[in-house]
Structures are given as structure tokens and as C-alpha cells.
mmCIF file of C-alpha atoms in Angstrom:
data_model
loop_
_atom_site.group_PDB
_atom_site.id
_atom_site.type_symbol
_atom_site.label_atom_id
_atom_site.label_comp_id
_atom_site.label_asym_id
_atom_site.label_seq_id
_atom_site.Cartn_x
_atom_site.Cartn_y
_atom_site.Cartn_z
ATOM 1 C CA UNK A 21 28.043 61.616 -3.823
ATOM 2 C CA UNK A 22 24.613 62.585 -3.931
ATOM 3 C CA UNK A 23 22.474 63.282 -1.368
ATOM 4 C CA UNK A 24 18.626 61.985 -1.507
ATOM 5 C CA UNK A 25 16.388 64.710 -1.139
ATOM 6 C CA UNK A 26 12.679 64.268 -0.291
ATOM 7 C CA UNK A 27 9.979 66.486 -0.971
ATOM 8 C CA UNK A 28 7.692 67.292 1.929
ATOM 9 C CA UNK A 29 4.702 65.104 0.136
ATOM 10 C CA UNK A 30 7.455 61.787 0.123
ATOM 11 C CA UNK A 31 8.367 62.059 4.174
ATOM 12 C CA UNK A 32 4.469 62.750 4.515
ATOM 13 C CA UNK A 33 3.707 59.470 2.795
ATOM 14 C CA UNK A 34 6.355 57.392 4.471
ATOM 15 C CA UNK A 35 5.023 58.384 7.549
ATOM 16 C CA UNK A 36 1.870 57.143 6.719
ATOM 17 C CA UNK A 37 2.129 54.334 5.626
ATOM 18 C CA UNK A 38 2.083 52.444 8.548
ATOM 19 C CA UNK A 39 -1.436 53.965 9.513
ATOM 20 C CA UNK A 40 -3.014 53.804 6.372
ATOM 21 C CA UNK A 41 -2.252 49.963 6.740
ATOM 22 C CA UNK A 42 -3.372 49.901 9.831
ATOM 23 C CA UNK A 43 -7.011 51.884 9.070
ATOM 24 C CA UNK A 44 -7.221 48.865 5.750
ATOM 25 C CA UNK A 45 -6.703 45.904 8.676
ATOM 26 C CA UNK A 46 -8.699 47.730 10.719
ATOM 27 C CA UNK A 47 -11.939 48.463 8.424
ATOM 28 C CA UNK A 48 -12.052 44.681 7.402
ATOM 29 C CA UNK A 49 -11.809 43.371 10.813
ATOM 30 C CA UNK A 50 -13.985 45.341 12.034
ATOM 31 C CA UNK A 51 -16.711 45.985 9.659
ATOM 32 C CA UNK A 52 -16.216 44.470 6.570
ATOM 33 C CA UNK A 53 -16.122 40.827 8.277
ATOM 34 C CA UNK A 54 -19.044 41.128 10.749
ATOM 35 C CA UNK A 55 -21.362 42.310 8.362
ATOM 36 C CA UNK A 56 -19.891 39.672 6.075
ATOM 37 C CA UNK A 57 -21.404 37.405 9.194
ATOM 38 C CA UNK A 58 -23.677 39.096 9.465
ATOM 39 C CA UNK A 59 -25.151 38.588 5.862
ATOM 40 C CA UNK A 60 -24.392 34.894 5.643
ATOM 41 C CA UNK A 61 -26.398 34.170 9.482
ATOM 42 C CA UNK A 62 -28.924 36.332 7.554
ATOM 43 C CA UNK A 63 -29.637 33.347 4.740
ATOM 44 C CA UNK A 64 -28.787 30.983 6.634
ATOM 45 C CA UNK A 65 -31.929 31.645 9.265
ATOM 46 C CA UNK A 66 -33.783 32.634 5.720
ATOM 47 C CA UNK A 67 -32.912 29.170 4.514
ATOM 48 C CA UNK A 68 -33.865 27.386 7.797
ATOM 49 C CA UNK A 69 -37.031 29.511 7.966
ATOM 50 C CA UNK A 70 -38.669 28.508 5.098
ATOM 51 C CA UNK A 71 -37.766 25.328 5.252
ATOM 52 C CA UNK A 72 -39.256 25.542 9.248
ATOM 53 C CA UNK A 73 -42.467 26.035 6.679
ATOM 54 C CA UNK A 74 -41.937 23.764 4.953
ATOM 55 C CA UNK A 75 -41.840 21.689 7.483
ATOM 56 C CA UNK A 76 -45.476 22.462 9.287
ATOM 57 C CA UNK A 77 -46.860 22.733 6.243
ATOM 58 C CA UNK A 78 -46.649 19.133 4.928
ATOM 59 C CA UNK A 79 -46.633 18.097 9.616
ATOM 60 C CA UNK A 80 -50.256 19.008 8.821
ATOM 61 C CA UNK A 81 -51.247 17.411 6.271
ATOM 62 C CA UNK A 82 -49.887 14.053 7.646
ATOM 63 C CA UNK A 83 -52.635 10.891 6.842
ATOM 64 C CA UNK A 84 -50.537 9.655 10.143
ATOM 65 C CA UNK A 85 -48.106 8.867 13.080
ATOM 66 C CA UNK A 86 -45.844 7.652 11.632
ATOM 67 C CA UNK A 87 -45.987 9.703 8.402
ATOM 68 C CA UNK A 88 -45.343 12.486 11.100
ATOM 69 C CA UNK A 89 -42.461 10.639 13.124
ATOM 70 C CA UNK A 90 -41.301 9.949 9.529
ATOM 71 C CA UNK A 91 -41.703 13.487 8.607
ATOM 72 C CA UNK A 92 -40.582 15.245 11.637
ATOM 73 C CA UNK A 93 -37.140 12.646 11.568
ATOM 74 C CA UNK A 94 -36.057 13.644 8.379
ATOM 75 C CA UNK A 95 -36.629 17.727 9.410
ATOM 76 C CA UNK A 96 -35.064 17.139 12.338
ATOM 77 C CA UNK A 97 -31.645 15.641 10.234
ATOM 78 C CA UNK A 98 -31.658 18.154 8.171
ATOM 79 C CA UNK A 99 -31.858 20.616 10.477
ATOM 80 C CA UNK A 100 -28.653 19.258 12.016
ATOM 81 C CA UNK A 101 -26.601 18.980 8.468
ATOM 82 C CA UNK A 102 -28.059 22.373 7.693
ATOM 83 C CA UNK A 103 -26.394 23.735 10.844
ATOM 84 C CA UNK A 104 -22.887 21.413 11.017
ATOM 85 C CA UNK A 105 -22.811 22.769 7.212
ATOM 86 C CA UNK A 106 -23.259 26.069 8.326
ATOM 87 C CA UNK A 107 -20.705 25.763 11.269
ATOM 88 C CA UNK A 108 -17.699 24.618 8.999
ATOM 89 C CA UNK A 109 -18.801 27.829 6.514
ATOM 90 C CA UNK A 110 -18.621 30.631 8.707
ATOM 91 C CA UNK A 111 -14.911 28.751 10.946
ATOM 92 C CA UNK A 112 -13.120 29.025 6.415
ATOM 93 C CA UNK A 113 -14.629 33.112 6.343
ATOM 94 C CA UNK A 114 -13.573 33.604 9.496
ATOM 95 C CA UNK A 115 -10.165 31.671 8.911
ATOM 96 C CA UNK A 116 -9.803 32.806 5.735
ATOM 97 C CA UNK A 117 -10.202 36.743 6.716
ATOM 98 C CA UNK A 118 -7.772 36.348 9.231
ATOM 99 C CA UNK A 119 -5.166 34.589 7.373
ATOM 100 C CA UNK A 120 -5.977 37.294 4.324
ATOM 101 C CA UNK A 121 -5.543 39.952 6.827
ATOM 102 C CA UNK A 122 -2.628 38.482 8.178
ATOM 103 C CA UNK A 123 -0.272 38.522 5.813
#
């Protein structure tokens, strides 16, 4: 019968493997995910600010109250749609990160 001989490196690697895995998950959830979500939020904010700027420029050029109301209605409808879509994107990213890290 042969006895298994383990080198000190094998023992050290085996004992630190759970720590390394835990640190990888911690890094992904505490560093990578918040940075990703912040970048996405900043991208969306920039997009909405551009839309706001374009809207105000168009609103200043309206020739009638009817045109202004139509423009405002269109802008608000698009804004609500954009926010709904962004909420879906963020929740998908969070779910994806949670499922990936749980596996």
C-alpha cells in the first residue's frame, strides 16, 4: 500500500483555495458589480441629459401652445419608457451577477 506524500505547497494550496474563491466572489460583488452599475447609471444619465437638452432647444422654438404640449407629451412618454428600460437593464445585470457568483 502506498502512502500519499504531499508537499508543503500542496497543503498550502489546498488550505487557501476556499479563501481564494471567497475573495474572487467578494471582489466581483463588492468591486466589479458596483463599478459596472455606476458606469451604466452614468451612461444613462448622460443619455437623459442629452435628451433634456434637445427637448429644451425644441421647446424654445415652438410656435404655439399646442406644439409645446405635443412636444412635452412626447418627451415625457419617451422618458418614462427610457427609465422603464433602464430599470430592466439594471435588474437583469444584478440578477446575472447574483446567479453567476452563486454558481
